[in-house]
Short mmCIF file of C-alpha atoms and ligand atoms in Angstrom, two decimals:
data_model
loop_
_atom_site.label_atom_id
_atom_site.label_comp_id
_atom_site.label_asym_id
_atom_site.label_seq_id
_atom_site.Cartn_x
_atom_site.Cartn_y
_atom_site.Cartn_z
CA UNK A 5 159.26 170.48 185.61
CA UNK A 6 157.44 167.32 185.55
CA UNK A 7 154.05 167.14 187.58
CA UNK A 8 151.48 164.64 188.96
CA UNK A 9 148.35 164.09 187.22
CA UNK A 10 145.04 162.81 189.05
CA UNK A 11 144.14 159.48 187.84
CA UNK A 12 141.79 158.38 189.93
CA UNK A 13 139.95 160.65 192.77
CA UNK A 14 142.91 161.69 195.18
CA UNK A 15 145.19 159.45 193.38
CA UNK A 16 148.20 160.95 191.28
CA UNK A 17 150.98 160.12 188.62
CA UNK A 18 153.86 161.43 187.87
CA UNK A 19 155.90 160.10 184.83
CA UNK A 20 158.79 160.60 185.48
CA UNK A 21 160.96 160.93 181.60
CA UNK A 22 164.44 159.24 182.61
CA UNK A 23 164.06 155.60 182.60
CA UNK A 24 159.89 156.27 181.50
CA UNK A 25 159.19 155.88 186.09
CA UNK A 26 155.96 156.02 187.30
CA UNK A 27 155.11 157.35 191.41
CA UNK A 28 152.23 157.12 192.71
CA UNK A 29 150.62 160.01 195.60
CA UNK A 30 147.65 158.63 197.59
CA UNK A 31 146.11 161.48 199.45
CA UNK A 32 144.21 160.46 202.53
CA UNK A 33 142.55 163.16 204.96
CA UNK A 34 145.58 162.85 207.75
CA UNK A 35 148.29 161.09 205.77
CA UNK A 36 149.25 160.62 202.14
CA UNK A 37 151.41 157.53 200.49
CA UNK A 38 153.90 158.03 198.24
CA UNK A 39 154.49 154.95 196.11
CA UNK A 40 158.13 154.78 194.86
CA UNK A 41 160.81 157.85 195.02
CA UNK A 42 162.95 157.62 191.20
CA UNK A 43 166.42 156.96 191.31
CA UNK A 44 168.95 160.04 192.74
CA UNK A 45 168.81 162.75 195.12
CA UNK A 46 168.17 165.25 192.34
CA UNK A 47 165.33 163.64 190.91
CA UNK A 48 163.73 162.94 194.65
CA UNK A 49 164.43 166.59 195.33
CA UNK A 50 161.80 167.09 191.80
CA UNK A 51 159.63 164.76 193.21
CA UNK A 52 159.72 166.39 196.70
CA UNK A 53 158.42 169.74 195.29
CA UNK A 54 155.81 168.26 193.23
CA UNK A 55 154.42 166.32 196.24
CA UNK A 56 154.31 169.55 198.09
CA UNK A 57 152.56 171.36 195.73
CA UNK A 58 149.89 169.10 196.38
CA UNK A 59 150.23 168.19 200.04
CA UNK A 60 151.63 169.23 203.59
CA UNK A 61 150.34 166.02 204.59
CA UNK A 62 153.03 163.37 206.92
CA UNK A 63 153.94 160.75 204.26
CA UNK A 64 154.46 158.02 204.04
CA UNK A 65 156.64 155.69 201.12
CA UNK A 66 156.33 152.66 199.62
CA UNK A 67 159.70 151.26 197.72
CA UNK A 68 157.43 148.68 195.33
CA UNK A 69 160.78 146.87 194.43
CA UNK A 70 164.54 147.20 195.13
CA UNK A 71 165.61 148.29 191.31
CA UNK A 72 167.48 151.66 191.54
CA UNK A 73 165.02 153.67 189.62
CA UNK A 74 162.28 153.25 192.06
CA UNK A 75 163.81 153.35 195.37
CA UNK A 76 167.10 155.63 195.28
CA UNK A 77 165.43 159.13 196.09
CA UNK A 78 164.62 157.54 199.62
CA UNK A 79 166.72 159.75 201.62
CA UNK A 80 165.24 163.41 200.75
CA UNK A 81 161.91 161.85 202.58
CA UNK A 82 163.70 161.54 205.53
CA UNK A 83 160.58 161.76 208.04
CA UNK A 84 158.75 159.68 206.01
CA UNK A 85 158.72 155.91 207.24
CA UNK A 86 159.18 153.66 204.35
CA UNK A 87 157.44 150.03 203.68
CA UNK A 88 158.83 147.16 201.57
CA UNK A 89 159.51 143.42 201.32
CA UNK A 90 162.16 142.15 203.39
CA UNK A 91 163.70 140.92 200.12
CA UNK A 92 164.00 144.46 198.93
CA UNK A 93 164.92 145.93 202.55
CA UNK A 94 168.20 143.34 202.26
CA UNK A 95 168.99 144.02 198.69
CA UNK A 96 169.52 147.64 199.24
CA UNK A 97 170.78 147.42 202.22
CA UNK A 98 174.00 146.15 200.17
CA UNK A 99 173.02 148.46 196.87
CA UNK A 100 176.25 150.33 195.39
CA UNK A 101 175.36 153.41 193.63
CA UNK A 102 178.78 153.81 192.41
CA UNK A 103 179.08 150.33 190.69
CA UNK A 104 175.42 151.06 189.12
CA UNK A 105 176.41 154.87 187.92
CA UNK A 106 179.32 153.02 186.00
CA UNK A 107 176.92 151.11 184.53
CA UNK A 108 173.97 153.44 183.55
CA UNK A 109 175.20 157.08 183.82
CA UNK A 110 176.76 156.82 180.37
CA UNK A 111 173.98 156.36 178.46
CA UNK A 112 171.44 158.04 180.75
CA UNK A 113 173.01 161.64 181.53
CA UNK A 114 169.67 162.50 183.93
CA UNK A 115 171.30 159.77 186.68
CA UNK A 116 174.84 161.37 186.33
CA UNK A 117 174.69 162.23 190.53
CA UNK A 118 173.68 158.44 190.87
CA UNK A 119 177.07 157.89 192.28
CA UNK A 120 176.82 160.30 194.99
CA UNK A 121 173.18 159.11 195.64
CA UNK A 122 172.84 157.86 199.35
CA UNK A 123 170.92 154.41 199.80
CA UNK A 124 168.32 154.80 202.54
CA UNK A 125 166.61 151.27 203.09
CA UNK A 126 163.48 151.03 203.96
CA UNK A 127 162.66 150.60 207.75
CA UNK A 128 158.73 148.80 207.75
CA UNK A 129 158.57 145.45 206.55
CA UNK A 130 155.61 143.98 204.28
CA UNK A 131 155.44 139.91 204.50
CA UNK A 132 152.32 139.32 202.69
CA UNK A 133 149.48 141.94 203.29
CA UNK A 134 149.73 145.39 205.71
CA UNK A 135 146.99 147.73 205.62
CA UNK A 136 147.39 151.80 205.81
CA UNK A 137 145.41 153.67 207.46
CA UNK A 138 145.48 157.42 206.11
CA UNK A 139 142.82 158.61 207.41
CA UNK A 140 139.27 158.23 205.80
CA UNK A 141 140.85 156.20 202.94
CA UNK A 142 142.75 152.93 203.92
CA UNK A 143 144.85 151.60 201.20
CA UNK A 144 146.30 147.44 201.52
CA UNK A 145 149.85 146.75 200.72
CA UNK A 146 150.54 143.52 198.97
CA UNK A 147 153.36 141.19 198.17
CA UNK A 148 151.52 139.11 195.54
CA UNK A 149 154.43 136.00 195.64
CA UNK A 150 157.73 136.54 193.71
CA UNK A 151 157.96 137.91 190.23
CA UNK A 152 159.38 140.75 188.44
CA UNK A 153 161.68 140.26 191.79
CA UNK A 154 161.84 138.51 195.10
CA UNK A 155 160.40 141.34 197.11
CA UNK A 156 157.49 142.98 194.26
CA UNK A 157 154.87 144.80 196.96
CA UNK A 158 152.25 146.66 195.39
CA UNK A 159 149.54 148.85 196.50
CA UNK A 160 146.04 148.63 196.22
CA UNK A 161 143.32 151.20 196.57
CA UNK A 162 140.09 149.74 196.89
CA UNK A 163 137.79 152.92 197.05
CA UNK A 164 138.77 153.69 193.68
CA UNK A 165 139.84 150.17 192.07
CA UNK A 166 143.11 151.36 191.37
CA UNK A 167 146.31 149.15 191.68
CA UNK A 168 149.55 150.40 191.47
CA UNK A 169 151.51 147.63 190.16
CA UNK A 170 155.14 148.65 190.08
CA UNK A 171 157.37 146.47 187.42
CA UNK A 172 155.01 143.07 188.29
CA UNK A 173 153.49 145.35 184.93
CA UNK A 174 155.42 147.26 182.12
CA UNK A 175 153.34 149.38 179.57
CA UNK A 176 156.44 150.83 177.82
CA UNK A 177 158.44 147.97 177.79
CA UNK A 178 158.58 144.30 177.96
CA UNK A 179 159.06 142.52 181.18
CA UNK A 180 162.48 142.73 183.12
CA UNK A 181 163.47 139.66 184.05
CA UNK A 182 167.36 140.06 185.38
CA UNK A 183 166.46 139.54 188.70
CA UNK A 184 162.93 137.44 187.77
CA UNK A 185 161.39 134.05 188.70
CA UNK A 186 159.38 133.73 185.88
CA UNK A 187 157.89 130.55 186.81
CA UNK A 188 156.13 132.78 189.62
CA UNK A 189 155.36 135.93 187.92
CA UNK A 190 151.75 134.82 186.04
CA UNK A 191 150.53 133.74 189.32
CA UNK A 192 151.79 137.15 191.30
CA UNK A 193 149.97 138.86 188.59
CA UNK A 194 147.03 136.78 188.72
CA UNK A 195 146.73 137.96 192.23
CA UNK A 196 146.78 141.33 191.44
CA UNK A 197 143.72 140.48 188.68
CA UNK A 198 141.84 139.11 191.35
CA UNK A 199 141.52 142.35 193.28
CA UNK A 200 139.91 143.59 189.98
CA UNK A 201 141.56 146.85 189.27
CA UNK A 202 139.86 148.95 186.82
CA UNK A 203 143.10 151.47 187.04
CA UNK A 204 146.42 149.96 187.31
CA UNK A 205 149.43 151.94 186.97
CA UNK A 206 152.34 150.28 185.92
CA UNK A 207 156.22 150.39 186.77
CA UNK A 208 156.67 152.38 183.55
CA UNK A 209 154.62 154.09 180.25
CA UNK A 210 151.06 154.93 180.23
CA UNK A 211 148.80 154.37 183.37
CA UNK A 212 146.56 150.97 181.84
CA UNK A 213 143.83 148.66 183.07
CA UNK A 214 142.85 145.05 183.53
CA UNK A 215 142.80 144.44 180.01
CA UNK A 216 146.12 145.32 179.63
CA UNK A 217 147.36 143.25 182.60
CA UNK A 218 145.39 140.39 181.51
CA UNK A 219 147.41 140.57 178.72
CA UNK A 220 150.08 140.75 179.77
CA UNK A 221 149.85 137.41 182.24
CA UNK A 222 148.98 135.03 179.01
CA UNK A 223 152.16 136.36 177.68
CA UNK A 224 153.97 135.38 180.97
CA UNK A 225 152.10 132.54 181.46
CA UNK A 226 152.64 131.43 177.68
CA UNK A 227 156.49 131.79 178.78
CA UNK A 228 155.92 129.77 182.36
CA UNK A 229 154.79 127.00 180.42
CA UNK A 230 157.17 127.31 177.37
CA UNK A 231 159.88 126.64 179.45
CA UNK A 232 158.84 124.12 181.87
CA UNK A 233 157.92 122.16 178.77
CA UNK A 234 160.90 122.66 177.54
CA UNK A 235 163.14 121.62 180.60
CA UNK A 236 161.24 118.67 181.24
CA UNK A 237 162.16 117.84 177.61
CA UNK A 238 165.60 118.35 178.27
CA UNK A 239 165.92 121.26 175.47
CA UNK A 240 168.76 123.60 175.60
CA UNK A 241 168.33 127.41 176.51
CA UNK A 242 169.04 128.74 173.18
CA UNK A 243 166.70 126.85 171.45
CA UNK A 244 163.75 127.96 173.94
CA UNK A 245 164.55 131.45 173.62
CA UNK A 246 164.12 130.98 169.82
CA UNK A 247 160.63 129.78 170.43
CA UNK A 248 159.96 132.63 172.74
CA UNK A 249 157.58 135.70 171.87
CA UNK A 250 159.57 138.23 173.54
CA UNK A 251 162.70 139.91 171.76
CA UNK A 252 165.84 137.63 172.08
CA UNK A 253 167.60 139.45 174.83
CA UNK A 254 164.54 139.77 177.08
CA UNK A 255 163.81 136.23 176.14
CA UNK A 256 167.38 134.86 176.96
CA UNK A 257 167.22 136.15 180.37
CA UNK A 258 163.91 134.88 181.14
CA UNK A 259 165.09 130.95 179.86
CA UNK A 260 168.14 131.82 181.73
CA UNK A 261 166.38 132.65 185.01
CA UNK A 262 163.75 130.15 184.76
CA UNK A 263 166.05 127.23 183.71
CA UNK A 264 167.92 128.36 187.13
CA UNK A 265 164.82 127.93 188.81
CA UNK A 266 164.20 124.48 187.71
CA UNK A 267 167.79 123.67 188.20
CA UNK A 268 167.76 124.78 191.99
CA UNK A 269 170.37 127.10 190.77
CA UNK A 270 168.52 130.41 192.31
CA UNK A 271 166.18 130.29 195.30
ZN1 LIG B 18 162.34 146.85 188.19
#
């Protein structure tokens, strides 16, 4: 049974071990926020019981970014409303669980009821900045600009400096850029420095801090800038992702996705 740990005062983490997920629990006096919901029925039905072993507050749930793993337990929070980007509201409004259990229930046997998974999207929309009130404690709700996707919303608790970041910040893994705009993603993530977290928990691994992040934006921004250079120069893709610091196949979709950026080829 996995369970939520307190991070920060009235702020918990649960990591979740298939796929290395992070949610969030914000516990207000009235209401409590519930920051992504993993990625099947059975693991939301986990979650469920580990969020009411610490609260019979009404929640409500944030979906920080359309990617299976953090949005696909929607439905068991059925009275919960649920925020996110418009971007991620019309991605999974067309999501097939089916076509993505073909693709990761082989190698992942903990999402083998993905395909029988219902898609709830979210029903609240967050444009740039919606603040939530839950009583006593109000925590802001942020899309920082594209990045890790079009639709990245993260939430920020300012009582306690804590930020949780979603994949806009990977601790046990490099970035995921399949559905990036790296061109974008240093300066989403220099918006979330700006808010100067002192706690930021990230998409996946180890809850980290500003440091970390900081870190992790000269590597994106060392990328940005690697392949604008690079464009301008007319270099092909294969040669940029040589030059890259990240591991080849993280690096050859990230000169893929940005080179489709400069191109025009993805909006
Ligand atoms: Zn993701």
């Amino acid at each position: 049974m996995t369970r939520f740990t307190e991070v920060a005062d009235r702020v918990f983490v649960l990591r979740y071990p298939v796929l290395d997920v992070n949610v969030t629990l914000v516990l207000g006096d009235e209401r409590a926020l519930l920051v992504d919901t993993l990625a099947t029925t059975r693991q939301a039905r986990e979650l469920a019981a580990a969020v009411a072993a610490l609260t019979d507050r009404p929640l409500a749930v944030l979906n920080t970014h359309h990617h299976f793993d953090h949005c696909f337990g929607n439905a068991v929070f059925a009275d919960a409303p649920v925020y996110a980007h418009p971007e991620t509201i019309a991605f999974l409004s067309t999501a097939d669980p089916v076509a993505l259990w073909r693709e990761w229930a082989p190698t992942h046997p903990g999402l083998d009821d993905l395909n029988t998974t219902p898609v709830r999207p979210p029903d609240r929309h967050v444009v740039h900045e919606q603040t939530l009130d839950l009583g006593g404690r109000t925590v802001l709700l942020r899309h920082p600009g594209r990045g890790h996707t079009a639709g990245d919303v993260v939430a920020h608790v300012p009582d306690v400096g804590l930020l949780v970041a979603g994949d806009l910040v990977e601790e046990s893994g490099p970035p995921q850029f399949e559905d990036a705009y790296p061109l974008e993603w240093p300066e989403a993530v220099a918006e979330l420095l700006a808010l100067e977290p002192r706690v930021v928990v990230p998409g996946h691994g180890a809850v980290c801090d500003a440091a970390f992040v900081r870190g992790q934006h000269e590597e994106l921004a060392a990328l940005s800038w690697l392949i604008r250079e690079a464009h301008a120069d007319g270099a092909p893709a294969d040669e940029v992702v040589r030059r890259c610091t990240f591991e080849f196949e993280t690096a050859a979709v990230a000169v893929a996705r940005g080179y489709a950026e400069l191109d025009d080829a993805i909006l």
